[in-house]
mmCIF file of C-alpha atoms in Angstrom:
data_model
loop_
_atom_site.group_PDB
_atom_site.id
_atom_site.type_symbol
_atom_site.label_atom_id
_atom_site.label_comp_id
_atom_site.label_asym_id
_atom_site.label_seq_id
_atom_site.Cartn_x
_atom_site.Cartn_y
_atom_site.Cartn_z
ATOM 1 C CA MET A 234 4.287 17.373 -0.839
ATOM 2 C CA LEU A 235 5.581 18.970 2.343
ATOM 3 C CA SER A 236 2.148 20.335 3.206
ATOM 4 C CA LEU A 237 0.632 16.873 2.641
ATOM 5 C CA LEU A 238 3.110 15.252 5.006
ATOM 6 C CA ASN A 239 2.357 17.804 7.698
ATOM 7 C CA LYS A 240 -1.353 16.945 7.383
ATOM 8 C CA VAL A 241 -0.902 13.219 8.072
ATOM 9 C CA PRO A 242 -1.725 13.437 11.819
ATOM 10 C CA GLU A 243 -4.842 15.445 10.949
ATOM 11 C CA GLN A 244 -5.908 12.831 8.391
ATOM 12 C CA TYR A 245 -5.549 10.006 10.896
ATOM 13 C CA GLU A 246 -7.664 12.007 13.354
ATOM 14 C CA LYS A 247 -10.358 12.873 10.810
ATOM 15 C CA SER A 248 -10.690 9.211 9.870
ATOM 16 C CA LEU A 249 -12.270 8.461 13.253
ATOM 17 C CA SER A 250 -15.483 10.226 12.229
ATOM 18 C CA LEU A 251 -15.878 8.660 8.775
ATOM 19 C CA ILE A 252 -18.026 5.643 9.683
ATOM 20 C CA LYS A 253 -21.553 6.885 8.950
ATOM 21 C CA PHE A 254 -23.386 3.554 8.824
ATOM 22 C CA LYS A 255 -24.561 1.075 11.426
ATOM 23 C CA ILE A 256 -23.101 -2.399 11.546
ATOM 24 C CA LYS A 257 -25.297 -5.396 12.201
ATOM 25 C CA LYS A 258 -23.300 -8.272 13.657
ATOM 26 C CA LYS A 259 -23.118 -11.347 11.463
ATOM 27 C CA LYS A 260 -21.098 -14.520 11.522
ATOM 28 C CA ILE A 261 -17.741 -13.872 9.866
ATOM 29 C CA ASN A 262 -15.624 -16.848 8.816
ATOM 30 C CA ASN A 263 -12.900 -14.951 6.976
ATOM 31 C CA ILE A 264 -11.839 -11.473 5.842
ATOM 32 C CA LEU A 265 -10.731 -10.370 2.379
ATOM 33 C CA PHE A 266 -9.017 -7.060 1.564
ATOM 34 C CA CYS A 267 -9.156 -5.984 -2.084
ATOM 35 C CA GLY A 268 -6.905 -3.080 -3.051
ATOM 36 C CA MET A 269 -3.972 -2.182 -5.253
ATOM 37 C CA GLY A 270 -0.953 -0.015 -4.426
ATOM 38 C CA ALA A 271 -1.490 2.159 -1.350
ATOM 39 C CA SER A 272 -5.060 0.901 -1.107
ATOM 40 C CA GLY A 273 -3.769 -2.635 -0.733
ATOM 41 C CA ILE A 274 -1.105 -1.930 1.871
ATOM 42 C CA VAL A 275 -3.659 -1.172 4.575
ATOM 43 C CA GLY A 276 -4.774 -4.804 4.397
ATOM 44 C CA ASP A 277 -1.175 -5.936 4.914
ATOM 45 C CA ILE A 278 -0.838 -3.654 7.940
ATOM 46 C CA ILE A 279 -4.112 -4.828 9.516
ATOM 47 C CA LYS A 280 -3.205 -8.483 8.984
ATOM 48 C CA GLU A 281 0.157 -7.957 10.647
ATOM 49 C CA TYR A 282 -1.129 -5.952 13.583
ATOM 50 C CA LEU A 283 -3.855 -8.510 14.385
ATOM 51 C CA TYR A 284 -1.692 -11.581 13.722
ATOM 52 C CA ASP A 285 -1.752 -12.808 17.340
ATOM 53 C CA GLU A 286 -5.309 -11.690 18.128
ATOM 54 C CA ILE A 287 -7.845 -12.301 15.396
ATOM 55 C CA LYS A 288 -9.284 -15.813 15.126
ATOM 56 C CA VAL A 289 -10.427 -15.766 11.507
ATOM 57 C CA PRO A 290 -8.154 -15.815 8.438
ATOM 58 C CA ILE A 291 -7.265 -12.549 6.711
ATOM 59 C CA ILE A 292 -6.394 -12.607 3.009
ATOM 60 C CA VAL A 293 -4.946 -9.559 1.242
ATOM 61 C CA ASN A 294 -5.951 -9.720 -2.409
ATOM 62 C CA LYS A 295 -3.989 -7.661 -4.955
ATOM 63 C CA ASN A 296 -5.518 -9.143 -8.052
ATOM 64 C CA ASP A 297 -8.620 -8.855 -10.234
ATOM 65 C CA SER A 298 -10.099 -12.116 -8.949
ATOM 66 C CA ILE A 299 -11.178 -13.391 -5.529
ATOM 67 C CA PRO A 300 -10.652 -16.730 -3.737
ATOM 68 C CA ASN A 301 -13.276 -19.405 -4.216
ATOM 69 C CA PHE A 302 -13.990 -19.580 -0.466
ATOM 70 C CA VAL A 303 -15.686 -16.156 -0.473
ATOM 71 C CA ASP A 304 -19.349 -16.495 0.531
ATOM 72 C CA LYS A 305 -22.066 -14.822 2.607
ATOM 73 C CA ASN A 306 -19.903 -15.159 5.730
ATOM 74 C CA THR A 307 -16.899 -13.387 4.208
ATOM 75 C CA LEU A 308 -16.219 -9.757 5.156
ATOM 76 C CA VAL A 309 -14.808 -8.037 2.062
ATOM 77 C CA PHE A 310 -13.155 -4.616 2.116
ATOM 78 C CA ILE A 311 -13.200 -2.919 -1.305
ATOM 79 C CA ILE A 312 -10.543 -0.193 -1.129
ATOM 80 C CA THR A 313 -9.980 2.192 -4.041
ATOM 81 C CA HIS A 314 -9.285 5.904 -3.695
ATOM 82 C CA SER A 315 -10.524 6.751 -7.180
ATOM 83 C CA GLY A 316 -13.342 4.221 -7.141
ATOM 84 C CA LYS A 317 -12.226 3.308 -10.664
ATOM 85 C CA THR A 318 -9.415 0.819 -10.082
ATOM 86 C CA LYS A 319 -10.126 -1.919 -12.614
ATOM 87 C CA GLU A 320 -8.828 -4.857 -10.579
ATOM 88 C CA VAL A 321 -10.680 -3.816 -7.426
ATOM 89 C CA LEU A 322 -13.967 -3.215 -9.220
ATOM 90 C CA LYS A 323 -13.794 -6.706 -10.723
ATOM 91 C CA CYS A 324 -13.329 -8.090 -7.212
ATOM 92 C CA TYR A 325 -16.292 -6.038 -6.009
ATOM 93 C CA ASN A 326 -18.594 -7.437 -8.706
ATOM 94 C CA LYS A 327 -17.488 -10.991 -7.957
ATOM 95 C CA ALA A 328 -17.949 -10.491 -4.197
ATOM 96 C CA LYS A 329 -21.500 -9.241 -4.841
ATOM 97 C CA LEU A 330 -22.303 -12.379 -6.796
ATOM 98 C CA LYS A 331 -21.049 -14.405 -3.824
ATOM 99 C CA LYS A 332 -23.346 -12.353 -1.515
ATOM 100 C CA ALA A 333 -20.392 -11.375 0.683
ATOM 101 C CA ILE A 334 -20.593 -8.697 3.392
ATOM 102 C CA ILE A 335 -18.993 -5.728 1.626
ATOM 103 C CA MET A 336 -17.436 -2.571 3.104
ATOM 104 C CA GLY A 337 -16.194 0.138 0.736
ATOM 105 C CA ILE A 338 -13.467 2.714 1.297
ATOM 106 C CA THR A 339 -13.222 5.306 -1.459
ATOM 107 C CA ALA A 340 -13.247 8.980 -2.393
ATOM 108 C CA ASN A 341 -15.736 8.289 -5.189
ATOM 109 C CA LYS A 342 -19.273 9.255 -4.169
ATOM 110 C CA ASN A 343 -20.661 7.404 -7.173
ATOM 111 C CA LEU A 344 -19.303 3.999 -6.226
ATOM 112 C CA LYS A 345 -22.464 2.109 -5.342
ATOM 113 C CA ILE A 346 -21.559 0.306 -2.145
ATOM 114 C CA LYS A 347 -24.158 0.492 0.611
ATOM 115 C CA ASN A 348 -21.735 0.480 3.556
ATOM 116 C CA LYS A 349 -19.066 2.914 2.463
ATOM 117 C CA ILE A 350 -16.425 5.042 4.163
ATOM 118 C CA LEU A 351 -16.165 8.167 2.031
ATOM 119 C CA ILE A 352 -12.779 9.844 2.273
ATOM 120 C CA PRO A 353 -12.040 13.364 0.951
ATOM 121 C CA ASP A 354 -11.833 13.380 -2.846
ATOM 122 C CA ASN A 355 -9.388 16.292 -3.105
ATOM 123 C CA GLU A 356 -6.516 14.419 -1.492
ATOM 124 C CA TYR A 357 -3.465 12.653 -2.909
ATOM 125 C CA GLY A 358 -4.264 8.987 -3.604
ATOM 126 C CA ARG A 359 -1.808 7.433 -1.168
ATOM 127 C CA VAL A 360 -3.553 9.035 1.833
ATOM 128 C CA VAL A 361 -6.174 6.286 1.639
ATOM 129 C CA LEU A 362 -4.028 4.463 4.200
ATOM 130 C CA TYR A 363 -4.303 7.274 6.744
ATOM 131 C CA TYR A 364 -8.059 7.527 6.304
ATOM 132 C CA SER A 365 -8.771 3.793 6.425
ATOM 133 C CA LEU A 366 -6.505 2.183 9.049
ATOM 134 C CA PHE A 367 -8.381 3.260 12.180
ATOM 135 C CA PRO A 368 -11.913 2.905 10.717
ATOM 136 C CA ILE A 369 -11.172 -0.687 9.671
ATOM 137 C CA LEU A 370 -10.145 -1.520 13.235
ATOM 138 C CA LYS A 371 -13.385 0.013 14.503
ATOM 139 C CA ILE A 372 -15.438 -1.991 11.991
ATOM 140 C CA LEU A 373 -13.740 -5.241 12.996
ATOM 141 C CA ASN A 374 -14.468 -4.448 16.637
ATOM 142 C CA ARG A 375 -18.143 -3.782 15.896
ATOM 143 C CA PHE A 376 -18.365 -7.176 14.226
ATOM 144 C CA GLY A 377 -16.978 -8.650 17.434
ATOM 145 C CA LEU A 378 -13.829 -9.907 15.711
ATOM 146 C CA ILE A 379 -11.292 -7.961 17.803
ATOM 147 C CA LYS A 380 -11.218 -6.094 21.082
ATOM 148 C CA ASN A 381 -11.819 -2.342 21.314
ATOM 149 C CA LYS A 382 -8.780 -0.444 20.014
ATOM 150 C CA ASP A 383 -9.638 3.088 21.172
ATOM 151 C CA GLU A 384 -6.734 3.272 23.625
ATOM 152 C CA GLU A 385 -4.246 1.957 21.059
ATOM 153 C CA ILE A 386 -5.603 4.414 18.469
ATOM 154 C CA LYS A 387 -5.155 7.276 20.932
ATOM 155 C CA LYS A 388 -1.511 6.289 21.502
ATOM 156 C CA ALA A 389 -0.947 5.981 17.753
ATOM 157 C CA LEU A 390 -2.390 9.451 17.168
ATOM 158 C CA ASN A 391 -0.100 10.887 19.816
ATOM 159 C CA ALA A 392 2.855 9.136 18.163
ATOM 160 C CA VAL A 393 2.342 10.845 14.795
ATOM 161 C CA LYS A 394 1.362 14.180 16.353
ATOM 162 C CA ASN A 395 4.607 14.198 18.323
ATOM 163 C CA PHE A 396 6.820 12.915 15.518
ATOM 164 C CA LYS A 397 10.383 14.112 16.165
ATOM 165 C CA ASP A 398 12.504 12.257 13.618
ATOM 166 C CA ARG A 399 12.405 14.545 10.591
ATOM 167 C CA LYS A 400 16.120 15.278 10.922
ATOM 168 C CA LYS A 401 16.889 11.575 11.260
ATOM 169 C CA ALA A 402 14.755 10.891 8.169
ATOM 170 C CA GLU A 403 16.789 13.435 6.220
ATOM 171 C CA ILE A 404 20.056 11.787 7.326
ATOM 172 C CA ILE A 405 18.767 8.369 6.219
ATOM 173 C CA ALA A 406 17.703 9.814 2.859
ATOM 174 C CA LYS A 407 21.218 11.182 2.300
ATOM 175 C CA LYS A 408 22.671 7.736 3.051
ATOM 176 C CA LEU A 409 20.292 6.170 0.524
ATOM 177 C CA TYR A 410 21.250 8.573 -2.264
ATOM 178 C CA LYS A 411 22.833 6.720 -5.199
ATOM 179 C CA LYS A 412 22.348 3.444 -3.331
ATOM 180 C CA THR A 413 19.811 0.625 -3.595
ATOM 181 C CA PRO A 414 17.861 0.610 -0.303
ATOM 182 C CA VAL A 415 17.412 -2.741 1.433
ATOM 183 C CA ILE A 416 14.696 -2.630 4.093
ATOM 184 C CA TYR A 417 14.939 -5.238 6.850
ATOM 185 C CA SER A 418 12.566 -5.733 9.768
ATOM 186 C CA TYR A 419 11.444 -8.400 12.188
ATOM 187 C CA PHE A 420 8.581 -10.695 11.156
ATOM 188 C CA ASN A 421 5.955 -8.575 12.948
ATOM 189 C CA TYR A 422 6.913 -5.525 10.893
ATOM 190 C CA ARG A 423 7.258 -7.094 7.464
ATOM 191 C CA ALA A 424 4.280 -5.118 6.096
ATOM 192 C CA VAL A 425 5.774 -1.905 7.483
ATOM 193 C CA GLY A 426 9.020 -2.793 5.716
ATOM 194 C CA TYR A 427 7.038 -3.324 2.532
ATOM 195 C CA TYR A 428 5.441 0.103 3.038
ATOM 196 C CA TRP A 429 8.948 1.613 3.197
ATOM 197 C CA LYS A 430 9.795 -0.119 -0.067
ATOM 198 C CA THR A 431 6.709 1.140 -1.898
ATOM 199 C CA GLN A 432 7.093 4.715 -0.621
ATOM 200 C CA LEU A 433 10.673 4.779 -1.872
ATOM 201 C CA ASN A 434 9.476 3.326 -5.194
ATOM 202 C CA GLU A 435 6.652 5.776 -5.786
ATOM 203 C CA LEU A 436 7.830 8.971 -4.117
ATOM 204 C CA SER A 437 11.603 8.760 -4.619
ATOM 205 C CA LYS A 438 11.531 6.772 -7.884
ATOM 206 C CA VAL A 439 14.202 4.323 -6.690
ATOM 207 C CA TYR A 440 14.382 0.555 -6.745
ATOM 208 C CA ALA A 441 14.305 -0.996 -3.259
ATOM 209 C CA LEU A 442 14.436 -4.462 -1.723
ATOM 210 C CA GLN A 443 12.662 -5.718 1.385
ATOM 211 C CA ASN A 444 12.825 -8.796 3.581
ATOM 212 C CA PHE A 445 12.404 -9.777 7.227
ATOM 213 C CA PHE A 446 13.974 -11.772 10.041
ATOM 214 C CA PRO A 447 14.237 -14.695 10.601
ATOM 215 C CA GLU A 448 13.610 -15.420 6.897
ATOM 216 C CA VAL A 449 16.750 -13.451 5.987
ATOM 217 C CA ASN A 450 18.813 -15.957 7.975
ATOM 218 C CA HIS A 451 17.767 -18.716 5.581
ATOM 219 C CA ASN A 452 18.800 -17.096 2.298
ATOM 220 C CA GLU A 453 20.127 -13.523 2.095
ATOM 221 C CA ILE A 454 22.591 -14.088 4.938
ATOM 222 C CA GLU A 455 24.865 -15.694 2.311
ATOM 223 C CA VAL A 456 24.976 -12.597 0.086
ATOM 224 C CA ASN A 457 28.324 -10.768 0.148
ATOM 225 C CA ASN A 458 28.166 -8.404 -2.854
ATOM 226 C CA LEU A 459 26.566 -5.456 -1.057
ATOM 227 C CA ASN A 460 28.818 -2.724 -2.412
ATOM 228 C CA ASN A 461 26.056 -0.503 -3.765
ATOM 229 C CA PHE A 462 23.333 -1.298 -1.238
ATOM 230 C CA GLU A 463 22.330 0.575 1.910
ATOM 231 C CA VAL A 464 20.488 -1.329 4.635
ATOM 232 C CA VAL A 465 17.714 0.266 6.686
ATOM 233 C CA ASN A 466 16.999 -1.955 9.680
ATOM 234 C CA LEU A 467 13.667 -1.475 11.469
ATOM 235 C CA LYS A 468 14.706 -2.770 14.879
ATOM 236 C CA GLU A 469 11.353 -2.800 16.678
ATOM 237 C CA LYS A 470 10.248 -6.288 17.771
ATOM 238 C CA LYS A 471 7.110 -5.799 19.865
ATOM 239 C CA ILE A 472 4.111 -4.980 17.708
ATOM 240 C CA SER A 473 1.974 -1.958 18.597
ATOM 241 C CA LEU A 474 -0.245 0.349 16.597
ATOM 242 C CA ALA A 475 1.752 3.387 17.729
ATOM 243 C CA SER A 476 5.059 1.970 16.511
ATOM 244 C CA ILE A 477 3.482 0.848 13.227
ATOM 245 C CA VAL A 478 2.188 4.312 12.322
ATOM 246 C CA TYR A 479 5.395 5.965 13.590
ATOM 247 C CA TYR A 480 7.577 3.785 11.363
ATOM 248 C CA MET A 481 5.268 4.404 8.400
ATOM 249 C CA TYR A 482 5.390 8.154 8.972
ATOM 250 C CA SER A 483 9.180 7.871 9.088
ATOM 251 C CA ALA A 484 9.057 6.181 5.680
ATOM 252 C CA ASP A 485 6.991 9.068 4.295
ATOM 253 C CA TRP A 486 9.612 11.581 5.380
ATOM 254 C CA VAL A 487 12.600 9.543 4.189
ATOM 255 C CA ALA A 488 10.988 9.046 0.772
ATOM 256 C CA TYR A 489 10.164 12.763 0.570
ATOM 257 C CA TYR A 490 13.699 13.893 1.433
ATOM 258 C CA LEU A 491 15.220 11.404 -1.012
ATOM 259 C CA SER A 492 12.912 12.704 -3.750
ATOM 260 C CA GLN A 493 14.223 16.213 -3.097
ATOM 261 C CA ILE A 494 17.851 15.065 -3.196
ATOM 262 C CA ARG A 495 17.164 13.221 -6.470
ATOM 263 C CA LYS A 496 15.207 16.200 -7.817
ATOM 264 C CA VAL A 497 12.121 14.179 -8.705
ATOM 265 C CA ASN A 498 8.490 15.096 -8.091
ATOM 266 C CA PRO A 499 7.072 12.740 -5.420
ATOM 267 C CA LEU A 500 3.507 13.515 -6.492
ATOM 268 C CA LYS A 501 3.983 12.636 -10.163
ATOM 269 C CA THR A 502 3.614 9.005 -11.257
ATOM 270 C CA PRO A 503 3.814 9.170 -15.063
ATOM 271 C CA VAL A 504 4.482 5.470 -15.655
ATOM 272 C CA ILE A 505 1.645 4.340 -13.361
ATOM 273 C CA ASP A 506 -0.667 6.884 -14.972
ATOM 274 C CA ARG A 507 0.263 5.660 -18.455
ATOM 275 C CA ILE A 508 -0.476 2.050 -17.478
ATOM 276 C CA LYS A 509 -3.863 3.079 -16.058
ATOM 277 C CA ARG A 510 -4.765 4.904 -19.270
ATOM 278 C CA LYS A 511 -3.941 1.832 -21.326
#
């Protein structure tokens, strides 16, 4: 796992050369992301990052069906590392019937999607996020939906390449040991907070809660039985691609260190695997 974490900056960088197809501009009325688990989180991150910029609706779909509004002017991202995720493949077939504009992101060479970003097939499944985040931004720019993000991508790459908070991540992991993590963030970073939650779930095998401000002030502010909880507060307010990827990389390290403290294998997901087999 340690070697995989050290490769994250390299994976982000490699992703910039993965778009091998030309994009013909078409009218786009809405965008749909179809993905489960780590493959679905990238849609959440994109939606959050572009919240104040993009002028068409973005829907993140973590289900085996698609909204009725999908049509020939819908841009659909089919994201599945294995290329075999049942829910996502059902969405793909339904999007084809609707004649949607489909973009695939997968490690499966046999997945028959014309416009497809092919990521390395010998990598751990959760790295789909690192290989897809920047290419999706480039695709949206080529469709004329957002401004060019090359400068922001460059800053984000520098942020993960110069990551200096491994020791801090280890300290946080020690604080979370034998506690239930509660991840809080501001509204702009709610998807990043959710990423923290899912990394702690899958890598560290711990239950975690997540919410964001100001929503917290309308419900959880009344809670006073926090004896066995440990709050992680993501304090960043101003949204930027660099801070997004930096906070996500921090989550990777915290989840890794907590897995070591708890003596669990972060790369093994026996329950998820059993569900997939069934």
